[in-house]
PDB file of C-alpha atoms in Angstrom:
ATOM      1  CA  UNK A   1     -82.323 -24.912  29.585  1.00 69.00           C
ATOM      2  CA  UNK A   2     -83.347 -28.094  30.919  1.00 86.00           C
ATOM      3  CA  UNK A   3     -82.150 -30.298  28.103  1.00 93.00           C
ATOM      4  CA  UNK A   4     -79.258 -30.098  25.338  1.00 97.00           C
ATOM      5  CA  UNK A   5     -80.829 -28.640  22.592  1.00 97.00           C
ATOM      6  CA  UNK A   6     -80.203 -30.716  19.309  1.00 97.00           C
ATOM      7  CA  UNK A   7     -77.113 -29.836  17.081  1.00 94.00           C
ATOM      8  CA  UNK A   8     -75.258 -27.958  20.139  1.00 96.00           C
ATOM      9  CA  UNK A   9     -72.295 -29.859  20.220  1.00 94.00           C
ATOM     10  CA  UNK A  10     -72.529 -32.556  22.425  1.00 96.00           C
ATOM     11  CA  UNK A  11     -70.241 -35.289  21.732  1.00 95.00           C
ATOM     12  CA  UNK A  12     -72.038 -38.201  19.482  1.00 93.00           C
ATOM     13  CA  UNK A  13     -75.537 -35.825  18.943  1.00 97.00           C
ATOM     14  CA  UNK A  14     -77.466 -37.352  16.081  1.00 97.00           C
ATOM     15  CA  UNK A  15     -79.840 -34.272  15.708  1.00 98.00           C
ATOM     16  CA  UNK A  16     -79.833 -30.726  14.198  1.00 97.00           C
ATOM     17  CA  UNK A  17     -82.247 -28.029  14.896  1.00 96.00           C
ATOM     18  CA  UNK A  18     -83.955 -28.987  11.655  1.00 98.00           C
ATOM     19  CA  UNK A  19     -84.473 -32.942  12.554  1.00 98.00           C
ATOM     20  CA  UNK A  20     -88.388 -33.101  12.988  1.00 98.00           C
ATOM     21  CA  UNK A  21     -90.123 -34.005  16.312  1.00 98.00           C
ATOM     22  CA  UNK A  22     -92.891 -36.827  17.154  1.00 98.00           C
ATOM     23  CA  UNK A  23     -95.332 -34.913  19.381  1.00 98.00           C
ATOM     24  CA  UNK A  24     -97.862 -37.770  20.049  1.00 98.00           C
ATOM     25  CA  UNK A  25     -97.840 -41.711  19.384  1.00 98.00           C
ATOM     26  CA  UNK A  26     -99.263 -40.621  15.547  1.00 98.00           C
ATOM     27  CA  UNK A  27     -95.819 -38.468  15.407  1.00 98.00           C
ATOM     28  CA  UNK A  28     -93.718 -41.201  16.180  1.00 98.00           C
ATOM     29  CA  UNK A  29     -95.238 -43.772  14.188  1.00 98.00           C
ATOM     30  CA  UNK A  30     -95.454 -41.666  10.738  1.00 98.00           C
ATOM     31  CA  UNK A  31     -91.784 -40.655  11.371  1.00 98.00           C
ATOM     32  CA  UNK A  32     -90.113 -43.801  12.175  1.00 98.00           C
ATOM     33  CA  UNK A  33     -91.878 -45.310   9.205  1.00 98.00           C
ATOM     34  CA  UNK A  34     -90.392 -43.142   7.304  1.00 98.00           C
ATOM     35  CA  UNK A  35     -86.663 -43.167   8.572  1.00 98.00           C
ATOM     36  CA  UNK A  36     -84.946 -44.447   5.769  1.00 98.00           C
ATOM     37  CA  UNK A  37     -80.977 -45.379   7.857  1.00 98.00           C
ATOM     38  CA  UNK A  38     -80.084 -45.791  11.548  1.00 98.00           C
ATOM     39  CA  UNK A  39     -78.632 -42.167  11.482  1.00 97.00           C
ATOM     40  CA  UNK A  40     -81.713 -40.508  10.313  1.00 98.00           C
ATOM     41  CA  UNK A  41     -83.947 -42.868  13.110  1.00 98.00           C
ATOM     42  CA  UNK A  42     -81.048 -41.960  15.530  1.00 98.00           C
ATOM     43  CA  UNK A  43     -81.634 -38.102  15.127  1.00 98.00           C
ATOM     44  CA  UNK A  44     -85.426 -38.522  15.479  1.00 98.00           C
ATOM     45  CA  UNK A  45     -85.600 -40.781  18.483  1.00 98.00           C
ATOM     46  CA  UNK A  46     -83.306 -38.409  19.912  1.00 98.00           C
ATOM     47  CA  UNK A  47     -85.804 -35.140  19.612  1.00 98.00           C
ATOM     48  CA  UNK A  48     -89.131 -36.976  20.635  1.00 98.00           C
ATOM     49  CA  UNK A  49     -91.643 -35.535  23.044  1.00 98.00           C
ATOM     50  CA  UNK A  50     -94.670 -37.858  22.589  1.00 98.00           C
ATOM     51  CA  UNK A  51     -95.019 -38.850  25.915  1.00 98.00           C
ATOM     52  CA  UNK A  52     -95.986 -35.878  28.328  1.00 98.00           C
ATOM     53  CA  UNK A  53     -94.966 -37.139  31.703  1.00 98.00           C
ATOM     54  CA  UNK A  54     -91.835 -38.753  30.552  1.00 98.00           C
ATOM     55  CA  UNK A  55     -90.254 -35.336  28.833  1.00 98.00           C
ATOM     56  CA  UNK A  56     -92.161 -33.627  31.965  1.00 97.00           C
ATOM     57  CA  UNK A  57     -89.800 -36.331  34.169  1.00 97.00           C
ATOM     58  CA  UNK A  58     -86.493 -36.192  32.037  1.00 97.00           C
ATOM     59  CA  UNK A  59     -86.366 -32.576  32.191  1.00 97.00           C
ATOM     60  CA  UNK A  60     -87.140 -31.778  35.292  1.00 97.00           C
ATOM     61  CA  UNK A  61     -83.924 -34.329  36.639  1.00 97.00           C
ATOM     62  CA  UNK A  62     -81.685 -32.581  34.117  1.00 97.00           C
ATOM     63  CA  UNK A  63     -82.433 -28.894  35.388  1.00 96.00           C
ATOM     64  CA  UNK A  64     -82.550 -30.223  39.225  1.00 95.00           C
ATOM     65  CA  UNK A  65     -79.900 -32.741  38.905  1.00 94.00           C
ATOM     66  CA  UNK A  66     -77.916 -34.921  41.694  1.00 93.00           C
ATOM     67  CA  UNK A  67     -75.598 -33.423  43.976  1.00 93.00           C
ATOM     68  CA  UNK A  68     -72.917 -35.532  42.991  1.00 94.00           C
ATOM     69  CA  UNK A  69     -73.326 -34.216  39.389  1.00 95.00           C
ATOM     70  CA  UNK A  70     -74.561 -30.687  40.174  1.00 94.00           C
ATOM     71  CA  UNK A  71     -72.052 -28.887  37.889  1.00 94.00           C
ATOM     72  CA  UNK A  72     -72.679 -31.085  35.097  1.00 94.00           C
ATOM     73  CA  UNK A  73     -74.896 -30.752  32.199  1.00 96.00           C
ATOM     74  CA  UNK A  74     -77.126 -33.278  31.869  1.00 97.00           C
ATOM     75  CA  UNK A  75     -78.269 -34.445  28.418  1.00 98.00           C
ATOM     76  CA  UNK A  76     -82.189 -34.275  29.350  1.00 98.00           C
ATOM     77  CA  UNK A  77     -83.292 -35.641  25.910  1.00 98.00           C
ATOM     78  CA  UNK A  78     -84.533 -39.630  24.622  1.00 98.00           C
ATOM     79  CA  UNK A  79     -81.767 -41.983  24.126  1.00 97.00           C
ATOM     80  CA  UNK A  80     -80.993 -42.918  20.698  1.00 97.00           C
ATOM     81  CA  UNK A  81     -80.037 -46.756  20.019  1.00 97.00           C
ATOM     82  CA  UNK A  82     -75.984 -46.691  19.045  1.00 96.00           C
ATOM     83  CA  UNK A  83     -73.197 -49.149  18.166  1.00 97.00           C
ATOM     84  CA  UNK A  84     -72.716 -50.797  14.934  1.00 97.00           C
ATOM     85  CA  UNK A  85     -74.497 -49.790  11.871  1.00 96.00           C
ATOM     86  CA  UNK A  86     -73.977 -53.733  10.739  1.00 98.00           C
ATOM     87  CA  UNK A  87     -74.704 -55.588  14.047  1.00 98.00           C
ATOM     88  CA  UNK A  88     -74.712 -58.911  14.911  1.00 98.00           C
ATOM     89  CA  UNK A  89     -75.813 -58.822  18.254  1.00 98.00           C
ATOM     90  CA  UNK A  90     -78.800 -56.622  19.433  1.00 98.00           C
ATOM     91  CA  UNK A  91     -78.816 -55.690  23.166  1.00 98.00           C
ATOM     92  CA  UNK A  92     -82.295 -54.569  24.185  1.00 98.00           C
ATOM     93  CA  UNK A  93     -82.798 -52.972  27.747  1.00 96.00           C
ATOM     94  CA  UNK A  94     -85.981 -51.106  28.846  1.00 94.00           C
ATOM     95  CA  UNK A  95     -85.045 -47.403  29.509  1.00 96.00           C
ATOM     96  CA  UNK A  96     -82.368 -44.858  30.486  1.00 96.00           C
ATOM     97  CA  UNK A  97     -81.594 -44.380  34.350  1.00 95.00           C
ATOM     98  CA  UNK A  98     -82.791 -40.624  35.331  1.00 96.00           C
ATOM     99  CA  UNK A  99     -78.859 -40.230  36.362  1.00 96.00           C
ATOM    100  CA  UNK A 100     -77.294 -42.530  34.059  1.00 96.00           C
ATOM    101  CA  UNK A 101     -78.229 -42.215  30.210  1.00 97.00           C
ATOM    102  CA  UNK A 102     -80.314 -39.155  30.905  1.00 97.00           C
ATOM    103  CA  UNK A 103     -77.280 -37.222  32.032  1.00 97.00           C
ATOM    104  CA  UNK A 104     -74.514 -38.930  29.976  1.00 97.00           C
ATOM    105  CA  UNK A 105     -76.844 -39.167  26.466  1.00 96.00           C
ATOM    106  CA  UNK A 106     -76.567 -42.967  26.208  1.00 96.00           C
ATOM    107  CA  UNK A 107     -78.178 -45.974  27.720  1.00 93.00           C
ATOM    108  CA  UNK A 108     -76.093 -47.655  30.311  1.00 94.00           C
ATOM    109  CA  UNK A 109     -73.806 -45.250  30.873  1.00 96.00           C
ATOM    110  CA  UNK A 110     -72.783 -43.678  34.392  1.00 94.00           C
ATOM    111  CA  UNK A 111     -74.452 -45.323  36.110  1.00 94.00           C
ATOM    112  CA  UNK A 112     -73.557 -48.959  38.265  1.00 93.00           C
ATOM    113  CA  UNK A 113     -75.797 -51.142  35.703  1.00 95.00           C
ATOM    114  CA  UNK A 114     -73.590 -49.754  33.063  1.00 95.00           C
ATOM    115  CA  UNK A 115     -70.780 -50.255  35.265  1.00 96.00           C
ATOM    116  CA  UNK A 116     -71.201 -54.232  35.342  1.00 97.00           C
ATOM    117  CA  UNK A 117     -72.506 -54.679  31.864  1.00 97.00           C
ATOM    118  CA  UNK A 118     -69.620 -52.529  30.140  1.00 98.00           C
ATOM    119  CA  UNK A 119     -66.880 -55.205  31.610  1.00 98.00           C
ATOM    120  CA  UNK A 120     -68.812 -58.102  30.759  1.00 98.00           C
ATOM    121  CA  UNK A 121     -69.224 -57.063  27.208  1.00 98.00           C
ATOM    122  CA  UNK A 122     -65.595 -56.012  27.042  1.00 98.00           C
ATOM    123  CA  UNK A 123     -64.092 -59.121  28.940  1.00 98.00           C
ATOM    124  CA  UNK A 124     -65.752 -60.731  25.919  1.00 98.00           C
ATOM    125  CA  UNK A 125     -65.067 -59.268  23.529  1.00 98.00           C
ATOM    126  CA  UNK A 126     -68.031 -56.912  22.389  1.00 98.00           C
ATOM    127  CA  UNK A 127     -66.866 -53.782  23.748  1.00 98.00           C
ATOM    128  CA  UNK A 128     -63.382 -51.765  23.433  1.00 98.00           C
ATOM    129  CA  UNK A 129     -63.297 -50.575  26.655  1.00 97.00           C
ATOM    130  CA  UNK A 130     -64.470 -51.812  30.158  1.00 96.00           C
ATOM    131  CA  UNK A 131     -66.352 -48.483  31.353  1.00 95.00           C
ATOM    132  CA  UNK A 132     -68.790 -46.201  29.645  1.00 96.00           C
ATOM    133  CA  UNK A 133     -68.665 -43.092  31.343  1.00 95.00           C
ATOM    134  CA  UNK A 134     -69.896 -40.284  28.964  1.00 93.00           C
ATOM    135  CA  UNK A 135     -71.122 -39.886  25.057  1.00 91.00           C
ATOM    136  CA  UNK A 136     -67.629 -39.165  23.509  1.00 90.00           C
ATOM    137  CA  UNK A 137     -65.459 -41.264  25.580  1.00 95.00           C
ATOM    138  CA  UNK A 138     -64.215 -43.340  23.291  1.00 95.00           C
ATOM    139  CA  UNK A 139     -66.305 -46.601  24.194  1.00 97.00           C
ATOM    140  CA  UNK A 140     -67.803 -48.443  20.983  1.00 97.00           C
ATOM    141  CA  UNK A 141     -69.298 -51.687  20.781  1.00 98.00           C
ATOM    142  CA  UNK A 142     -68.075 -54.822  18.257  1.00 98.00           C
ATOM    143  CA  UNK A 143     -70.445 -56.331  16.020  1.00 98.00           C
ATOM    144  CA  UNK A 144     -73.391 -55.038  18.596  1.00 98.00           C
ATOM    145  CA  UNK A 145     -75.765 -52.773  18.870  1.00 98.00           C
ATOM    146  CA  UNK A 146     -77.653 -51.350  22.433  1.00 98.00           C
ATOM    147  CA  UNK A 147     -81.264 -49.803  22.052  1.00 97.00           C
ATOM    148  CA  UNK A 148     -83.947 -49.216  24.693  1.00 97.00           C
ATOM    149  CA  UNK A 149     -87.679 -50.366  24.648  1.00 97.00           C
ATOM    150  CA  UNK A 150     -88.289 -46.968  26.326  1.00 98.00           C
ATOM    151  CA  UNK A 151     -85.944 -43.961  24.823  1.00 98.00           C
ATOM    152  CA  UNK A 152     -87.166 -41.723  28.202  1.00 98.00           C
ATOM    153  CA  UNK A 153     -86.037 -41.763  31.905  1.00 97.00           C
ATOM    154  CA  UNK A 154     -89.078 -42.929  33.817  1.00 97.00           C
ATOM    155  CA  UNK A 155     -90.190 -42.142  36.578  1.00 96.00           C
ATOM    156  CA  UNK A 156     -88.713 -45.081  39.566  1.00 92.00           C
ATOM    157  CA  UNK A 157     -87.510 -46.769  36.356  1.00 89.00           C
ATOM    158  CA  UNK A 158     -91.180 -47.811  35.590  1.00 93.00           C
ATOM    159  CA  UNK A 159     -93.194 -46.508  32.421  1.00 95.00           C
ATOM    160  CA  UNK A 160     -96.508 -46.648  31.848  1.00 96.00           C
ATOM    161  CA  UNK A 161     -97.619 -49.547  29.654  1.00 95.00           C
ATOM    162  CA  UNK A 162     -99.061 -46.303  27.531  1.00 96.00           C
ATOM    163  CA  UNK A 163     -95.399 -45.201  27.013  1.00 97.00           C
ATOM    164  CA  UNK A 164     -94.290 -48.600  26.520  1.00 96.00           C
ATOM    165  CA  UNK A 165     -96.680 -49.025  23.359  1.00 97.00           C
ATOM    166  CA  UNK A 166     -95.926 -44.922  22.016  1.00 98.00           C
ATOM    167  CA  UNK A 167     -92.225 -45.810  21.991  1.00 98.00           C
ATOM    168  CA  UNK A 168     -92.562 -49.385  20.447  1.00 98.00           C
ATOM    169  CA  UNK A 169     -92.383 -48.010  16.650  1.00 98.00           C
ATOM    170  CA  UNK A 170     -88.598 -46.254  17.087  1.00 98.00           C
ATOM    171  CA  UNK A 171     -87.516 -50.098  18.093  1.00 98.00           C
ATOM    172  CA  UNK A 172     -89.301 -51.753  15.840  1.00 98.00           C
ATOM    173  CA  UNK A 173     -88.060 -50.034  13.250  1.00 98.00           C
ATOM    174  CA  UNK A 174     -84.238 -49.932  14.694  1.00 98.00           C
ATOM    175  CA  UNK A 175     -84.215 -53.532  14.600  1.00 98.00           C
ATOM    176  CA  UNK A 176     -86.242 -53.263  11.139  1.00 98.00           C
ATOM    177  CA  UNK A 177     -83.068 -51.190   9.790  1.00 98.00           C
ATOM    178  CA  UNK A 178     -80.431 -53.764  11.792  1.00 98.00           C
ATOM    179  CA  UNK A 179     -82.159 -57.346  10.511  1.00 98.00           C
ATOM    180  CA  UNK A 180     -80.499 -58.300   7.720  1.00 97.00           C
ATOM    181  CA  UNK A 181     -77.079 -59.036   9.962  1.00 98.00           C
ATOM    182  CA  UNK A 182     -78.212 -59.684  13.368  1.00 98.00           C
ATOM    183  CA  UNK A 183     -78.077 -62.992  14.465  1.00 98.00           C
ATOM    184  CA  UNK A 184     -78.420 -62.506  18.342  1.00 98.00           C
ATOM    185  CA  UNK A 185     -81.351 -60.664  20.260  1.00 98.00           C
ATOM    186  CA  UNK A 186     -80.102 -60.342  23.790  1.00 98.00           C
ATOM    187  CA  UNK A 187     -83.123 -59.159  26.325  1.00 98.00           C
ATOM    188  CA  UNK A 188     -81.541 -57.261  29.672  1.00 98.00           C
ATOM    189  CA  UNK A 189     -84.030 -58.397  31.916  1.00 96.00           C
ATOM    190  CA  UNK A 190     -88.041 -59.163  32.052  1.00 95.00           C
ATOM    191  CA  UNK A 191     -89.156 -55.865  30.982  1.00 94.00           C
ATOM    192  CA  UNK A 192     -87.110 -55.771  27.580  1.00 96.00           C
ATOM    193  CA  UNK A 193     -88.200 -59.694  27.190  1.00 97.00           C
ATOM    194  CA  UNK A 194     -91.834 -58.477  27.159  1.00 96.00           C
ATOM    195  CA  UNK A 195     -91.047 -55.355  24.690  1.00 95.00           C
ATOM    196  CA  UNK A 196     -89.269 -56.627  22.551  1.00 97.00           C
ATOM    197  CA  UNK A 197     -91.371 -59.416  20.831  1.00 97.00           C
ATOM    198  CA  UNK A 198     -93.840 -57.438  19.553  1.00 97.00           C
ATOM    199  CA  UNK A 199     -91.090 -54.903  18.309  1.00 98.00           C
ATOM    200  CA  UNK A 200     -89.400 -58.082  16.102  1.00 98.00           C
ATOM    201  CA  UNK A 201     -92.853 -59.258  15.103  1.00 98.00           C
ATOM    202  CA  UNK A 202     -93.423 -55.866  13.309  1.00 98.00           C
ATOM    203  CA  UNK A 203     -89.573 -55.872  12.223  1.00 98.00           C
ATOM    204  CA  UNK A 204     -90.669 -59.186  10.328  1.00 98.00           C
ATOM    205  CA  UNK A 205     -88.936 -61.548  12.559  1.00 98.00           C
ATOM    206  CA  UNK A 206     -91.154 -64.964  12.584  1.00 97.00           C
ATOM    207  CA  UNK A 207     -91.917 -65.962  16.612  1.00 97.00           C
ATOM    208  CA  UNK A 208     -93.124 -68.946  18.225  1.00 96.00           C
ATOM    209  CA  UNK A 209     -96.683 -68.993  19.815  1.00 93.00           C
ATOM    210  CA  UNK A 210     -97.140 -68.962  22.674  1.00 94.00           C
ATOM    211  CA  UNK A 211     -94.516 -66.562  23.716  1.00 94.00           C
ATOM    212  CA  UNK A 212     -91.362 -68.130  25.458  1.00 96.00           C
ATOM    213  CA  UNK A 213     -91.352 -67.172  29.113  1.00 96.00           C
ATOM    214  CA  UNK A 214     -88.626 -65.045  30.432  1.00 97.00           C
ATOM    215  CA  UNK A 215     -85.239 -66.952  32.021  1.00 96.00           C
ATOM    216  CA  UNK A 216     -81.510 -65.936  32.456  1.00 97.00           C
ATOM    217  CA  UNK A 217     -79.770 -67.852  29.782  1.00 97.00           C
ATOM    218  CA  UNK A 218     -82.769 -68.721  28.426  1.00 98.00           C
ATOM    219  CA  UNK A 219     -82.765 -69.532  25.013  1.00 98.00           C
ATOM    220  CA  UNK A 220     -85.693 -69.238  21.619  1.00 98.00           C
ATOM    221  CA  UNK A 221     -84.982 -69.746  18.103  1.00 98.00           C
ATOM    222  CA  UNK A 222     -86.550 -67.871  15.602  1.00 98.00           C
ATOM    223  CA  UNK A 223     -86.065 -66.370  11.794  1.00 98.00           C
ATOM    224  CA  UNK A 224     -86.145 -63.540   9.538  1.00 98.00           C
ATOM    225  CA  UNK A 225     -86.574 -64.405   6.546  1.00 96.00           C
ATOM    226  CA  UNK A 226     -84.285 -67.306   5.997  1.00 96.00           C
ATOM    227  CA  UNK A 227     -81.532 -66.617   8.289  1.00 97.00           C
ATOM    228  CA  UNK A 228     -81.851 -68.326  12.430  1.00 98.00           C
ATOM    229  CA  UNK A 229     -82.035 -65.504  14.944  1.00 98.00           C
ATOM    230  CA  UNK A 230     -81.450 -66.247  18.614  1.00 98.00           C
ATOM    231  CA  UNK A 231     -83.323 -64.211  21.381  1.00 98.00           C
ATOM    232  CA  UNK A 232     -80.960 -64.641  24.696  1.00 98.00           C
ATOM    233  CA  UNK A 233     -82.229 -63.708  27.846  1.00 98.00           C
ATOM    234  CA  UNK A 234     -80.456 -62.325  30.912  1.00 98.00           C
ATOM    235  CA  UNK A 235     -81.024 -60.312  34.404  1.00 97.00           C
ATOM    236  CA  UNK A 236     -80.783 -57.289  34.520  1.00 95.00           C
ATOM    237  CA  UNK A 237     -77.446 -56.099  36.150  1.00 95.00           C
ATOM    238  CA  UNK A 238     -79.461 -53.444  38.312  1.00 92.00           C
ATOM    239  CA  UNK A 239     -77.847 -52.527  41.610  1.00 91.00           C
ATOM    240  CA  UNK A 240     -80.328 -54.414  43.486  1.00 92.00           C
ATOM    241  CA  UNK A 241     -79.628 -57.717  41.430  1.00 94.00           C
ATOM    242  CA  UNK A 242     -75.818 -57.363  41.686  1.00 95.00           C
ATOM    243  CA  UNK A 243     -75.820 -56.845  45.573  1.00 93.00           C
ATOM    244  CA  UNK A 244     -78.052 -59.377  46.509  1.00 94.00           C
ATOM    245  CA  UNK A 245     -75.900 -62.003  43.670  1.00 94.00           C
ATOM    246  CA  UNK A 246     -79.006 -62.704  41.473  1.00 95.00           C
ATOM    247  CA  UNK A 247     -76.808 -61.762  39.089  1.00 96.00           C
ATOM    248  CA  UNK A 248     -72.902 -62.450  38.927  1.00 97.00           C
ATOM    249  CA  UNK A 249     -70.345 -60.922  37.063  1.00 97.00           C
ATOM    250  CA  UNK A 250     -69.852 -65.189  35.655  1.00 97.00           C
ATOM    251  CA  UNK A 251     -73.197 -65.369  34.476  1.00 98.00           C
ATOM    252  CA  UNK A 252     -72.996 -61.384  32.491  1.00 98.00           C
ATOM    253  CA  UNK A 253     -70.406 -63.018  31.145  1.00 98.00           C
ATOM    254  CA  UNK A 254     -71.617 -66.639  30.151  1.00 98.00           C
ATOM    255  CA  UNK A 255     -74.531 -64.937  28.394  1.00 98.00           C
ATOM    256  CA  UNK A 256     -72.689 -62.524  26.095  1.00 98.00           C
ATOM    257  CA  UNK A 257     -69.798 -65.386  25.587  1.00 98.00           C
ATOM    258  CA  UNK A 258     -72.667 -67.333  24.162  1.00 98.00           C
ATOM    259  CA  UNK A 259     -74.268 -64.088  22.034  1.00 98.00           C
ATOM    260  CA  UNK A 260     -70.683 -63.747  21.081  1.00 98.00           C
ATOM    261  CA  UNK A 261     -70.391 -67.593  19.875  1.00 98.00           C
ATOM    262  CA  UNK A 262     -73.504 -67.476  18.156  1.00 98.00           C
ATOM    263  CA  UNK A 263     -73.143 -64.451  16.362  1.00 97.00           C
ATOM    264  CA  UNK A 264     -70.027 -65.699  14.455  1.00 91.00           C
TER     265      UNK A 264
END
């Protein structure tokens, strides 16, 4: 089996054998209109095989795996959005790592980008622990909530802007379910920037026109409803940005300090 089949066991699994599966864009439209809570979305983002190459992709790195985790079973299956039910703070990033989420079963988790975002949002204050190693570990998040544009491990980290679009109605509708108490949108990197606004448009968030350009510590005021949302941009702690010091540990942390403020 090249993927955990739903209601196993693992640790944190939001799906049963009976939770229904999108099979095409139609699929996952109809049936995250229709998700009534986060736990029933959860479950359902969690089983999805819309996108062909993706679950082709996914799979195959689960049955083959990496030597360093060759005795390990690796989760194989979309990435569900987790964290607070009530969030304040929505953390947006743009898809699983083949090694990291798609092994461990959730985003930013084994792998180094995890590695560097986990202490930031602990050293202020949003997580309980400073690594996320595994689904079941004990990590949770405060007030905050972590979703992907893209549930699926893609290919070099790069999906199609076909996928993109297929996968756009589980987060719209996550932070649909999540509005009425966020006050924070934070975008991890250009990508998620780009996904996300048409994801809050169809979550009912009123945006500015034209669309903000993307910037670390960037900052855009908008609404739902009556209540001020800020969207927060940052770079995306990737290995490549952390080595070469685009991104510092001090500015991770200057960004989620200022979620963290503005959340309150």
């Amino acid at each position: 089996m090249s993927f955990v089949p739903p209601g196993t066991g693992w640790p944190g699994d939001p799906a049963t054998a009976e939770t229904p599966v999108a099979r095409d864009p139609a699929d996952v439209r109809r049936l995250a209109a229709t998700s009534g809570t986060l736990t029933e979305l959860a479950a359902r983002q969690s089983v999805c095989r819309a996108c062909p190459r993706l679950v082709a992709w996914r799979e195959e790195v689960a049955e083959v795996r990496r030597r360093a985790f060759a005795t390990e079973t690796y989760w194989g299956r979309p990435i569900a959005g987790w964290g607070s039910a009530e969030p304040r703070v929505l953390l947006v990033g743009l898809a699983p790592a083949a090694h990291g989420g798609n092994r461990t079963g959730r985003i930013f988790t084994g792998d180094r980008s995890g590695d560097w975002l986990f202490a930031s949002l602990y050293r202020v204050g949003l997580a309980v622990r400073e690594t996320s190693t595994h689904a079941g570990d004990g990590q949770e998040l405060i007030g905050a909530r972590m979703m992907a544009a893209v549930r699926c491990a893609p290919p070099e980290n790069k999906p199609t802007t076909g996928e993109r679009d297929a996968c756009l109605p589980w987060l719209a509708r996550e932070m649909a379910l999540c509005a009425p108490s966020v006050r924070v949108v934070v975008a991890l990197g250009g990508f998620a920037w780009q996904a996300m606004w048409p994801a809050l448009r169809e979550a009912g968030y009123v945006l500015p026109r034209p669309r903000p350009a993307f910037g670390h510590g960037v900052e855009v005021k908008v609404s739902y409803g009556e209540t001020p949302v800020t969207l927060l941009g940052t770079y995306h702690p990737s290995q490549q940005n952390t080595f070469t010091g685009r991104v510092t540990a001090e500015m991770l942390d200057d960004v989620f300090a200022r979620a963290r403020e503005l959340s309150v």
